[in-house]
mmCIF file with all atom_site columns, C-alpha atoms in Angstrom:
data_model
loop_
_atom_site.group_PDB
_atom_site.id
_atom_site.type_symbol
_atom_site.label_atom_id
_atom_site.label_alt_id
_atom_site.label_comp_id
_atom_site.label_asym_id
_atom_site.label_entity_id
_atom_site.label_seq_id
_atom_site.pdbx_PDB_ins_code
_atom_site.Cartn_x
_atom_site.Cartn_y
_atom_site.Cartn_z
_atom_site.occupancy
_atom_site.B_iso_or_equiv
_atom_site.pdbx_formal_charge
_atom_site.auth_seq_id
_atom_site.auth_comp_id
_atom_site.auth_asym_id
_atom_site.auth_atom_id
_atom_site.pdbx_PDB_model_num
ATOM 1   C CA . MET A 1 1   ? -10.408 1.275   4.165   1.00 0.00 ? 1   MET A CA 1
ATOM 2   C CA . LEU A 1 2   ? -13.524 3.341   3.623   1.00 0.00 ? 2   LEU A CA 1
ATOM 3   C CA . SER A 1 3   ? -13.198 7.434   2.603   1.00 0.00 ? 3   SER A CA 1
ATOM 4   C CA . MET A 1 4   ? -15.648 10.204  2.441   1.00 0.00 ? 4   MET A CA 1
ATOM 5   C CA . HIS A 1 5   ? -16.358 12.434  -0.183  1.00 0.00 ? 5   HIS A CA 1
ATOM 6   C CA . SER A 1 6   ? -19.260 15.345  -0.686  1.00 0.00 ? 6   SER A CA 1
ATOM 7   C CA . PRO A 1 7   ? -21.355 15.354  -3.144  1.00 0.00 ? 7   PRO A CA 1
ATOM 8   C CA . GLU A 1 8   ? -19.399 17.602  -5.151  1.00 0.00 ? 8   GLU A CA 1
ATOM 9   C CA . GLU A 1 9   ? -16.186 16.062  -4.702  1.00 0.00 ? 9   GLU A CA 1
ATOM 10  C CA . GLU A 1 10  ? -17.876 12.935  -6.299  1.00 0.00 ? 10  GLU A CA 1
ATOM 11  C CA . HIS A 1 11  ? -18.851 14.498  -9.604  1.00 0.00 ? 11  HIS A CA 1
ATOM 12  C CA . ASP A 1 12  ? -16.555 17.331  -10.374 1.00 0.00 ? 12  ASP A CA 1
ATOM 13  C CA . PRO A 1 13  ? -14.118 16.248  -13.110 1.00 0.00 ? 13  PRO A CA 1
ATOM 14  C CA . ASN A 1 14  ? -11.719 19.004  -12.235 1.00 0.00 ? 14  ASN A CA 1
ATOM 15  C CA . PRO A 1 15  ? -11.355 19.490  -8.437  1.00 0.00 ? 15  PRO A CA 1
ATOM 16  C CA . PRO A 1 16  ? -9.791  22.677  -7.685  1.00 0.00 ? 16  PRO A CA 1
ATOM 17  C CA . ALA A 1 17  ? -7.097  21.563  -4.986  1.00 0.00 ? 17  ALA A CA 1
ATOM 18  C CA . ALA A 1 18  ? -5.867  18.739  -6.888  1.00 0.00 ? 18  ALA A CA 1
ATOM 19  C CA . SER A 1 19  ? -3.269  20.267  -9.422  1.00 0.00 ? 19  SER A CA 1
ATOM 20  C CA . THR A 1 20  ? -1.724  22.515  -6.490  1.00 0.00 ? 20  THR A CA 1
ATOM 21  C CA . ALA A 1 21  ? -1.861  20.229  -3.285  1.00 0.00 ? 21  ALA A CA 1
ATOM 22  C CA . GLU A 1 22  ? 0.537   17.875  -4.411  1.00 0.00 ? 22  GLU A CA 1
ATOM 23  C CA . PRO A 1 23  ? 3.505   20.268  -5.685  1.00 0.00 ? 23  PRO A CA 1
ATOM 24  C CA . ARG A 1 24  ? 2.652   22.535  -2.678  1.00 0.00 ? 24  ARG A CA 1
ATOM 25  C CA . THR A 1 25  ? 3.154   19.385  -0.177  1.00 0.00 ? 25  THR A CA 1
ATOM 26  C CA . SER A 1 26  ? 6.534   18.290  -1.846  1.00 0.00 ? 26  SER A CA 1
ATOM 27  C CA . PHE A 1 27  ? 7.850   21.326  -1.657  1.00 0.00 ? 27  PHE A CA 1
ATOM 28  C CA . LEU A 1 28  ? 7.360   21.758  2.233   1.00 0.00 ? 28  LEU A CA 1
ATOM 29  C CA . GLU A 1 29  ? 8.383   18.527  2.742   1.00 0.00 ? 29  GLU A CA 1
ATOM 30  C CA . GLU A 1 30  ? 11.699  18.769  1.206   1.00 0.00 ? 30  GLU A CA 1
ATOM 31  C CA . LYS A 1 31  ? 12.274  22.113  2.955   1.00 0.00 ? 31  LYS A CA 1
ATOM 32  C CA . THR A 1 32  ? 11.820  20.435  6.259   1.00 0.00 ? 32  THR A CA 1
ATOM 33  C CA . PHE A 1 33  ? 14.008  17.334  5.459   1.00 0.00 ? 33  PHE A CA 1
ATOM 34  C CA . LYS A 1 34  ? 16.881  20.089  4.222   1.00 0.00 ? 34  LYS A CA 1
ATOM 35  C CA . ALA A 1 35  ? 16.363  21.903  7.539   1.00 0.00 ? 35  ALA A CA 1
ATOM 36  C CA . ARG A 1 36  ? 16.710  18.715  9.357   1.00 0.00 ? 36  ARG A CA 1
ATOM 37  C CA . THR A 1 37  ? 13.005  19.088  11.323  1.00 0.00 ? 37  THR A CA 1
ATOM 38  C CA . VAL A 1 38  ? 10.345  16.533  12.111  1.00 0.00 ? 38  VAL A CA 1
ATOM 39  C CA . LEU A 1 39  ? 6.951   17.590  12.943  1.00 0.00 ? 39  LEU A CA 1
ATOM 40  C CA . VAL A 1 40  ? 4.960   15.746  15.526  1.00 0.00 ? 40  VAL A CA 1
ATOM 41  C CA . PHE A 1 41  ? 1.646   17.481  15.349  1.00 0.00 ? 41  PHE A CA 1
ATOM 42  C CA . GLY A 1 42  ? -1.797  16.056  16.625  1.00 0.00 ? 42  GLY A CA 1
ATOM 43  C CA . THR A 1 43  ? -2.751  12.657  18.090  1.00 0.00 ? 43  THR A CA 1
ATOM 44  C CA . ILE A 1 44  ? 0.425   10.083  18.107  1.00 0.00 ? 44  ILE A CA 1
ATOM 45  C CA . SER A 1 45  ? -1.161  6.666   16.158  1.00 0.00 ? 45  SER A CA 1
ATOM 46  C CA . ASP A 1 46  ? 0.307   3.664   14.842  1.00 0.00 ? 46  ASP A CA 1
ATOM 47  C CA . SER A 1 47  ? 0.473   5.375   11.355  1.00 0.00 ? 47  SER A CA 1
ATOM 48  C CA . SER A 1 48  ? 2.084   8.934   12.437  1.00 0.00 ? 48  SER A CA 1
ATOM 49  C CA . ALA A 1 49  ? 4.883   6.831   14.725  1.00 0.00 ? 49  ALA A CA 1
ATOM 50  C CA . ALA A 1 50  ? 5.727   5.032   11.535  1.00 0.00 ? 50  ALA A CA 1
ATOM 51  C CA . ASP A 1 51  ? 5.897   8.055   9.555   1.00 0.00 ? 51  ASP A CA 1
ATOM 52  C CA . ILE A 1 52  ? 8.164   9.997   11.992  1.00 0.00 ? 52  ILE A CA 1
ATOM 53  C CA . SER A 1 53  ? 10.329  6.612   12.547  1.00 0.00 ? 53  SER A CA 1
ATOM 54  C CA . ARG A 1 54  ? 10.645  6.721   8.771   1.00 0.00 ? 54  ARG A CA 1
ATOM 55  C CA . ARG A 1 55  ? 11.762  10.706  8.840   1.00 0.00 ? 55  ARG A CA 1
ATOM 56  C CA . LEU A 1 56  ? 14.355  10.036  11.668  1.00 0.00 ? 56  LEU A CA 1
ATOM 57  C CA . LEU A 1 57  ? 16.043  6.814   10.054  1.00 0.00 ? 57  LEU A CA 1
ATOM 58  C CA . ALA A 1 58  ? 16.168  8.839   6.693   1.00 0.00 ? 58  ALA A CA 1
ATOM 59  C CA . LEU A 1 59  ? 17.829  12.061  8.594   1.00 0.00 ? 59  LEU A CA 1
ATOM 60  C CA . ASP A 1 60  ? 20.187  9.919   10.273  1.00 0.00 ? 60  ASP A CA 1
ATOM 61  C CA . ALA A 1 61  ? 21.119  8.253   7.028   1.00 0.00 ? 61  ALA A CA 1
ATOM 62  C CA . GLU A 1 62  ? 21.556  11.646  5.612   1.00 0.00 ? 62  GLU A CA 1
ATOM 63  C CA . SER A 1 63  ? 23.842  13.300  8.251   1.00 0.00 ? 63  SER A CA 1
ATOM 64  C CA . SER A 1 64  ? 25.431  12.874  11.874  1.00 0.00 ? 64  SER A CA 1
ATOM 65  C CA . MET A 1 65  ? 24.094  16.720  12.392  1.00 0.00 ? 65  MET A CA 1
ATOM 66  C CA . PRO A 1 66  ? 21.208  17.267  14.977  1.00 0.00 ? 66  PRO A CA 1
ATOM 67  C CA . ILE A 1 67  ? 17.854  16.794  14.244  1.00 0.00 ? 67  ILE A CA 1
ATOM 68  C CA . ASP A 1 68  ? 15.041  19.228  15.232  1.00 0.00 ? 68  ASP A CA 1
ATOM 69  C CA . MET A 1 69  ? 11.731  17.628  16.481  1.00 0.00 ? 69  MET A CA 1
ATOM 70  C CA . ILE A 1 70  ? 9.174   20.107  17.547  1.00 0.00 ? 70  ILE A CA 1
ATOM 71  C CA . VAL A 1 71  ? 6.242   18.853  19.171  1.00 0.00 ? 71  VAL A CA 1
ATOM 72  C CA . SER A 1 72  ? 2.753   19.720  19.946  1.00 0.00 ? 72  SER A CA 1
ATOM 73  C CA . SER A 1 73  ? 0.411   16.718  20.745  1.00 0.00 ? 73  SER A CA 1
ATOM 74  C CA . PRO A 1 74  ? -2.067  15.861  23.132  1.00 0.00 ? 74  PRO A CA 1
ATOM 75  C CA . GLY A 1 75  ? -0.519  12.407  23.319  1.00 0.00 ? 75  GLY A CA 1
ATOM 76  C CA . GLY A 1 76  ? -2.514  9.107   21.917  1.00 0.00 ? 76  GLY A CA 1
ATOM 77  C CA . HIS A 1 77  ? -1.394  5.551   21.808  1.00 0.00 ? 77  HIS A CA 1
ATOM 78  C CA . LEU A 1 78  ? 1.088   4.861   24.385  1.00 0.00 ? 78  LEU A CA 1
ATOM 79  C CA . GLU A 1 79  ? 2.893   2.266   22.370  1.00 0.00 ? 79  GLU A CA 1
ATOM 80  C CA . SER A 1 80  ? 3.107   4.409   19.300  1.00 0.00 ? 80  SER A CA 1
ATOM 81  C CA . GLY A 1 81  ? 4.842   7.008   21.697  1.00 0.00 ? 81  GLY A CA 1
ATOM 82  C CA . ASP A 1 82  ? 7.532   3.892   22.818  1.00 0.00 ? 82  ASP A CA 1
ATOM 83  C CA . ALA A 1 83  ? 8.122   3.542   19.232  1.00 0.00 ? 83  ALA A CA 1
ATOM 84  C CA . ILE A 1 84  ? 9.045   7.084   18.551  1.00 0.00 ? 84  ILE A CA 1
ATOM 85  C CA . HIS A 1 85  ? 10.949  7.553   22.269  1.00 0.00 ? 85  HIS A CA 1
ATOM 86  C CA . ASP A 1 86  ? 13.020  4.496   21.186  1.00 0.00 ? 86  ASP A CA 1
ATOM 87  C CA . MET A 1 87  ? 13.511  5.431   17.759  1.00 0.00 ? 87  MET A CA 1
ATOM 88  C CA . ILE A 1 88  ? 15.192  8.827   18.841  1.00 0.00 ? 88  ILE A CA 1
ATOM 89  C CA . ARG A 1 89  ? 17.692  6.896   20.916  1.00 0.00 ? 89  ARG A CA 1
ATOM 90  C CA . PHE A 1 90  ? 18.549  3.992   18.435  1.00 0.00 ? 90  PHE A CA 1
ATOM 91  C CA . ILE A 1 91  ? 19.574  6.967   15.683  1.00 0.00 ? 91  ILE A CA 1
ATOM 92  C CA . THR A 1 92  ? 22.958  8.397   15.787  1.00 0.00 ? 92  THR A CA 1
ATOM 93  C CA . ALA A 1 93  ? 22.290  11.919  14.771  1.00 0.00 ? 93  ALA A CA 1
ATOM 94  C CA . PRO A 1 94  ? 21.301  13.725  18.334  1.00 0.00 ? 94  PRO A CA 1
ATOM 95  C CA . VAL A 1 95  ? 18.030  15.113  18.623  1.00 0.00 ? 95  VAL A CA 1
ATOM 96  C CA . ASN A 1 96  ? 16.734  18.512  20.164  1.00 0.00 ? 96  ASN A CA 1
ATOM 97  C CA . MET A 1 97  ? 13.257  18.330  21.283  1.00 0.00 ? 97  MET A CA 1
ATOM 98  C CA . VAL A 1 98  ? 11.348  21.505  21.077  1.00 0.00 ? 98  VAL A CA 1
ATOM 99  C CA . GLY A 1 99  ? 7.844   21.629  22.806  1.00 0.00 ? 99  GLY A CA 1
ATOM 100 C CA . THR A 1 100 ? 5.116   24.253  21.574  1.00 0.00 ? 100 THR A CA 1
ATOM 101 C CA . GLY A 1 101 ? 1.237   24.769  21.936  1.00 0.00 ? 101 GLY A CA 1
ATOM 102 C CA . TRP A 1 102 ? 1.065   21.652  24.261  1.00 0.00 ? 102 TRP A CA 1
ATOM 103 C CA . VAL A 1 103 ? 2.732   18.322  25.041  1.00 0.00 ? 103 VAL A CA 1
ATOM 104 C CA . GLY A 1 104 ? 0.366   15.921  26.758  1.00 0.00 ? 104 GLY A CA 1
ATOM 105 C CA . SER A 1 105 ? 0.576   12.226  27.847  1.00 0.00 ? 105 SER A CA 1
ATOM 106 C CA . ALA A 1 106 ? 2.448   9.819   25.315  1.00 0.00 ? 106 ALA A CA 1
ATOM 107 C CA . ALA A 1 107 ? 4.068   13.079  23.810  1.00 0.00 ? 107 ALA A CA 1
ATOM 108 C CA . THR A 1 108 ? 5.509   14.334  27.011  1.00 0.00 ? 108 THR A CA 1
ATOM 109 C CA . HIS A 1 109 ? 6.954   10.643  26.791  1.00 0.00 ? 109 HIS A CA 1
ATOM 110 C CA . LEU A 1 110 ? 8.604   10.959  23.632  1.00 0.00 ? 110 LEU A CA 1
ATOM 111 C CA . TYR A 1 111 ? 9.432   14.454  24.535  1.00 0.00 ? 111 TYR A CA 1
ATOM 112 C CA . LEU A 1 112 ? 11.661  12.989  27.725  1.00 0.00 ? 112 LEU A CA 1
ATOM 113 C CA . SER A 1 113 ? 13.800  10.788  25.111  1.00 0.00 ? 113 SER A CA 1
ATOM 114 C CA . VAL A 1 114 ? 16.319  13.246  25.326  1.00 0.00 ? 114 VAL A CA 1
ATOM 115 C CA . PRO A 1 115 ? 18.916  15.129  27.882  1.00 0.00 ? 115 PRO A CA 1
ATOM 116 C CA . LYS A 1 116 ? 18.035  17.540  29.487  1.00 0.00 ? 116 LYS A CA 1
ATOM 117 C CA . GLU A 1 117 ? 20.009  20.017  27.663  1.00 0.00 ? 117 GLU A CA 1
ATOM 118 C CA . ARG A 1 118 ? 18.579  19.158  24.440  1.00 0.00 ? 118 ARG A CA 1
ATOM 119 C CA . ARG A 1 119 ? 15.075  19.744  25.474  1.00 0.00 ? 119 ARG A CA 1
ATOM 120 C CA . PHE A 1 120 ? 13.484  23.320  24.699  1.00 0.00 ? 120 PHE A CA 1
ATOM 121 C CA . CYS A 1 121 ? 10.129  24.996  24.796  1.00 0.00 ? 121 CYS A CA 1
ATOM 122 C CA . THR A 1 122 ? 8.353   27.875  23.515  1.00 0.00 ? 122 THR A CA 1
ATOM 123 C CA . PRO A 1 123 ? 7.225   30.234  26.518  1.00 0.00 ? 123 PRO A CA 1
ATOM 124 C CA . ASN A 1 124 ? 3.368   29.551  26.174  1.00 0.00 ? 124 ASN A CA 1
ATOM 125 C CA . THR A 1 125 ? 3.791   25.670  26.014  1.00 0.00 ? 125 THR A CA 1
ATOM 126 C CA . ARG A 1 126 ? 1.706   23.364  28.450  1.00 0.00 ? 126 ARG A CA 1
ATOM 127 C CA . PHE A 1 127 ? 2.689   20.036  29.564  1.00 0.00 ? 127 PHE A CA 1
ATOM 128 C CA . LEU A 1 128 ? 0.428   17.474  30.623  1.00 0.00 ? 128 LEU A CA 1
ATOM 129 C CA . ILE A 1 129 ? 1.515   14.313  32.641  1.00 0.00 ? 129 ILE A CA 1
ATOM 130 C CA . HIS A 1 130 ? -0.546  11.344  33.881  1.00 0.00 ? 130 HIS A CA 1
ATOM 131 C CA . GLN A 1 131 ? -0.972  7.526   34.233  1.00 0.00 ? 131 GLN A CA 1
ATOM 132 C CA . PRO A 1 132 ? -2.463  5.362   31.462  1.00 0.00 ? 132 PRO A CA 1
ATOM 133 C CA . SER A 1 133 ? -5.964  4.839   30.913  1.00 0.00 ? 133 SER A CA 1
ATOM 134 C CA . GLY A 1 134 ? -8.038  2.616   28.952  1.00 0.00 ? 134 GLY A CA 1
ATOM 135 C CA . GLY A 1 135 ? -11.133 0.334   29.132  1.00 0.00 ? 135 GLY A CA 1
ATOM 136 C CA . ALA A 1 136 ? -11.653 -3.654  28.604  1.00 0.00 ? 136 ALA A CA 1
ATOM 137 C CA . GLY A 1 137 ? -14.719 -5.873  28.117  1.00 0.00 ? 137 GLY A CA 1
ATOM 138 C CA . GLY A 1 138 ? -14.895 -9.253  27.807  1.00 0.00 ? 138 GLY A CA 1
ATOM 139 C CA . PRO A 1 139 ? -14.340 -12.167 30.199  1.00 0.00 ? 139 PRO A CA 1
ATOM 140 C CA . ALA A 1 140 ? -13.093 -11.221 33.850  1.00 0.00 ? 140 ALA A CA 1
ATOM 141 C CA . SER A 1 141 ? -9.707  -13.114 33.197  1.00 0.00 ? 141 SER A CA 1
ATOM 142 C CA . ASP A 1 142 ? -9.220  -10.796 30.394  1.00 0.00 ? 142 ASP A CA 1
ATOM 143 C CA . ILE A 1 143 ? -10.377 -7.713  32.275  1.00 0.00 ? 143 ILE A CA 1
ATOM 144 C CA . ALA A 1 144 ? -7.939  -8.931  34.884  1.00 0.00 ? 144 ALA A CA 1
ATOM 145 C CA . ILE A 1 145 ? -4.848  -9.010  32.280  1.00 0.00 ? 145 ILE A CA 1
ATOM 146 C CA . HIS A 1 146 ? -5.610  -5.763  31.132  1.00 0.00 ? 146 HIS A CA 1
ATOM 147 C CA . ALA A 1 147 ? -5.772  -4.025  34.650  1.00 0.00 ? 147 ALA A CA 1
ATOM 148 C CA . GLN A 1 148 ? -2.032  -5.805  35.430  1.00 0.00 ? 148 GLN A CA 1
ATOM 149 C CA . GLU A 1 149 ? -0.995  -4.128  31.802  1.00 0.00 ? 149 GLU A CA 1
ATOM 150 C CA . ILE A 1 150 ? -1.657  -0.633  33.016  1.00 0.00 ? 150 ILE A CA 1
ATOM 151 C CA . ILE A 1 151 ? -0.057  -0.837  36.126  1.00 0.00 ? 151 ILE A CA 1
ATOM 152 C CA . LYS A 1 152 ? 3.181   -1.960  34.333  1.00 0.00 ? 152 LYS A CA 1
ATOM 153 C CA . ALA A 1 153 ? 2.698   0.797   32.008  1.00 0.00 ? 153 ALA A CA 1
ATOM 154 C CA . ARG A 1 154 ? 1.977   3.316   34.727  1.00 0.00 ? 154 ARG A CA 1
ATOM 155 C CA . GLU A 1 155 ? 5.199   2.099   36.467  1.00 0.00 ? 155 GLU A CA 1
ATOM 156 C CA . ARG A 1 156 ? 7.285   2.288   33.408  1.00 0.00 ? 156 ARG A CA 1
ATOM 157 C CA . ILE A 1 157 ? 5.670   5.996   32.873  1.00 0.00 ? 157 ILE A CA 1
ATOM 158 C CA . ALA A 1 158 ? 6.973   6.966   36.342  1.00 0.00 ? 158 ALA A CA 1
ATOM 159 C CA . GLN A 1 159 ? 10.104  5.537   36.135  1.00 0.00 ? 159 GLN A CA 1
ATOM 160 C CA . THR A 1 160 ? 10.844  7.332   33.061  1.00 0.00 ? 160 THR A CA 1
ATOM 161 C CA . ILE A 1 161 ? 9.900   10.945  34.075  1.00 0.00 ? 161 ILE A CA 1
ATOM 162 C CA . SER A 1 162 ? 11.890  9.914   37.281  1.00 0.00 ? 162 SER A CA 1
ATOM 163 C CA . LYS A 1 163 ? 14.828  9.465   35.377  1.00 0.00 ? 163 LYS A CA 1
ATOM 164 C CA . ALA A 1 164 ? 14.540  12.049  33.065  1.00 0.00 ? 164 ALA A CA 1
ATOM 165 C CA . THR A 1 165 ? 13.955  15.009  35.781  1.00 0.00 ? 165 THR A CA 1
ATOM 166 C CA . GLY A 1 166 ? 15.258  13.635  38.763  1.00 0.00 ? 166 GLY A CA 1
ATOM 167 C CA . LYS A 1 167 ? 12.327  13.906  41.020  1.00 0.00 ? 167 LYS A CA 1
ATOM 168 C CA . ALA A 1 168 ? 12.143  10.190  43.123  1.00 0.00 ? 168 ALA A CA 1
ATOM 169 C CA . TYR A 1 169 ? 9.859   7.553   41.720  1.00 0.00 ? 169 TYR A CA 1
ATOM 170 C CA . GLU A 1 170 ? 7.594   7.427   44.667  1.00 0.00 ? 170 GLU A CA 1
ATOM 171 C CA . VAL A 1 171 ? 6.782   11.403  43.723  1.00 0.00 ? 171 VAL A CA 1
ATOM 172 C CA . VAL A 1 172 ? 6.365   11.050  40.382  1.00 0.00 ? 172 VAL A CA 1
ATOM 173 C CA . LEU A 1 173 ? 3.927   7.837   41.170  1.00 0.00 ? 173 LEU A CA 1
ATOM 174 C CA . GLN A 1 174 ? 1.909   10.370  43.095  1.00 0.00 ? 174 GLN A CA 1
ATOM 175 C CA . ASP A 1 175 ? 2.009   13.018  40.851  1.00 0.00 ? 175 ASP A CA 1
ATOM 176 C CA . ILE A 1 176 ? 0.818   11.403  37.885  1.00 0.00 ? 176 ILE A CA 1
ATOM 177 C CA . GLU A 1 177 ? -2.079  9.755   39.684  1.00 0.00 ? 177 GLU A CA 1
ATOM 178 C CA . ARG A 1 178 ? -4.534  12.348  38.691  1.00 0.00 ? 178 ARG A CA 1
ATOM 179 C CA . ASP A 1 179 ? -3.720  15.110  35.427  1.00 0.00 ? 179 ASP A CA 1
ATOM 180 C CA . ARG A 1 180 ? -0.964  17.038  36.531  1.00 0.00 ? 180 ARG A CA 1
ATOM 181 C CA . TRP A 1 181 ? -0.558  20.377  33.876  1.00 0.00 ? 181 TRP A CA 1
ATOM 182 C CA . LEU A 1 182 ? 2.347   22.149  33.933  1.00 0.00 ? 182 LEU A CA 1
ATOM 183 C CA . SER A 1 183 ? 3.119   25.859  32.127  1.00 0.00 ? 183 SER A CA 1
ATOM 184 C CA . ALA A 1 184 ? 6.773   26.350  30.558  1.00 0.00 ? 184 ALA A CA 1
ATOM 185 C CA . GLU A 1 185 ? 8.199   27.850  33.707  1.00 0.00 ? 185 GLU A CA 1
ATOM 186 C CA . GLU A 1 186 ? 6.777   24.895  36.083  1.00 0.00 ? 186 GLU A CA 1
ATOM 187 C CA . ALA A 1 187 ? 8.267   22.426  33.661  1.00 0.00 ? 187 ALA A CA 1
ATOM 188 C CA . ILE A 1 188 ? 11.641  23.422  33.802  1.00 0.00 ? 188 ILE A CA 1
ATOM 189 C CA . GLU A 1 189 ? 11.268  23.448  37.581  1.00 0.00 ? 189 GLU A CA 1
ATOM 190 C CA . TYR A 1 190 ? 10.009  19.914  37.653  1.00 0.00 ? 190 TYR A CA 1
ATOM 191 C CA . GLY A 1 191 ? 12.651  19.119  35.317  1.00 0.00 ? 191 GLY A CA 1
ATOM 192 C CA . ILE A 1 192 ? 10.730  18.413  32.214  1.00 0.00 ? 192 ILE A CA 1
ATOM 193 C CA . VAL A 1 193 ? 12.498  21.129  30.385  1.00 0.00 ? 193 VAL A CA 1
ATOM 194 C CA . GLY A 1 194 ? 15.873  22.076  29.861  1.00 0.00 ? 194 GLY A CA 1
ATOM 195 C CA . ARG A 1 195 ? 15.061  25.926  28.577  1.00 0.00 ? 195 ARG A CA 1
ATOM 196 C CA . ILE A 1 196 ? 12.398  28.230  27.396  1.00 0.00 ? 196 ILE A CA 1
ATOM 197 C CA . ILE A 1 197 ? 13.550  29.744  23.980  1.00 0.00 ? 197 ILE A CA 1
ATOM 198 C CA . THR A 1 198 ? 11.958  32.178  21.612  1.00 0.00 ? 198 THR A CA 1
ATOM 199 C CA . SER A 1 199 ? 13.855  31.334  18.377  1.00 0.00 ? 199 SER A CA 1
ATOM 200 C CA . LYS A 1 200 ? 15.483  29.170  16.595  1.00 0.00 ? 200 LYS A CA 1
ATOM 201 C CA . SER A 1 201 ? 19.013  30.284  17.047  1.00 0.00 ? 201 SER A CA 1
ATOM 202 C CA . GLU A 1 202 ? 18.906  29.380  20.662  1.00 0.00 ? 202 GLU A CA 1
ATOM 203 C CA . LEU A 1 203 ? 18.395  25.736  19.762  1.00 0.00 ? 203 LEU A CA 1
ATOM 204 C CA . LYS A 1 204 ? 22.092  24.803  20.796  1.00 0.00 ? 204 LYS A CA 1
ATOM 205 C CA . PRO A 1 205 ? 22.580  23.156  24.253  1.00 0.00 ? 205 PRO A CA 1
ATOM 206 C CA . LYS A 1 206 ? 24.647  24.946  26.767  1.00 0.00 ? 206 LYS A CA 1
#
């Protein structure tokens, strides 16, 4: 794996951040773990899915108490989102899902992995639902296979959204044909969000 450094970093024998970054990170990691909180920020990838799944398994082994997952992500790799989605359902400990910032695409998919009464968001959160996209090159037969897989993924996403929100499957298929943005209030009306919260003390299903 390639790495990139500035010339100053390459030749400075005493990088200023080296002595403080690791202890600080360890401190925050420990505090987050003790708070039973998992953060999903940024693009969802294979590496982030592995890290999040590892944290979920560790917290589940530690206790059956609820885990708070805070999500602010534009989405990313669909199958990586699937892995987190399935892991949340695989563990025994219940997960409280908290959307903040924006929750889009594959992030919406994993957000919907918990029952509606455990789906929360902060007031300024925006949600995005849409069909999967992707490009393929090579022989026509490979392109045709790729197109079929996109169609299957689109149907699977629509089924997940339909089951989680109570919307008719055909309605969801039409809604995800193009990008569909929803405010926190609109996401509640659509059935994606259970409740808008402004403080951690409200993280209790009603």
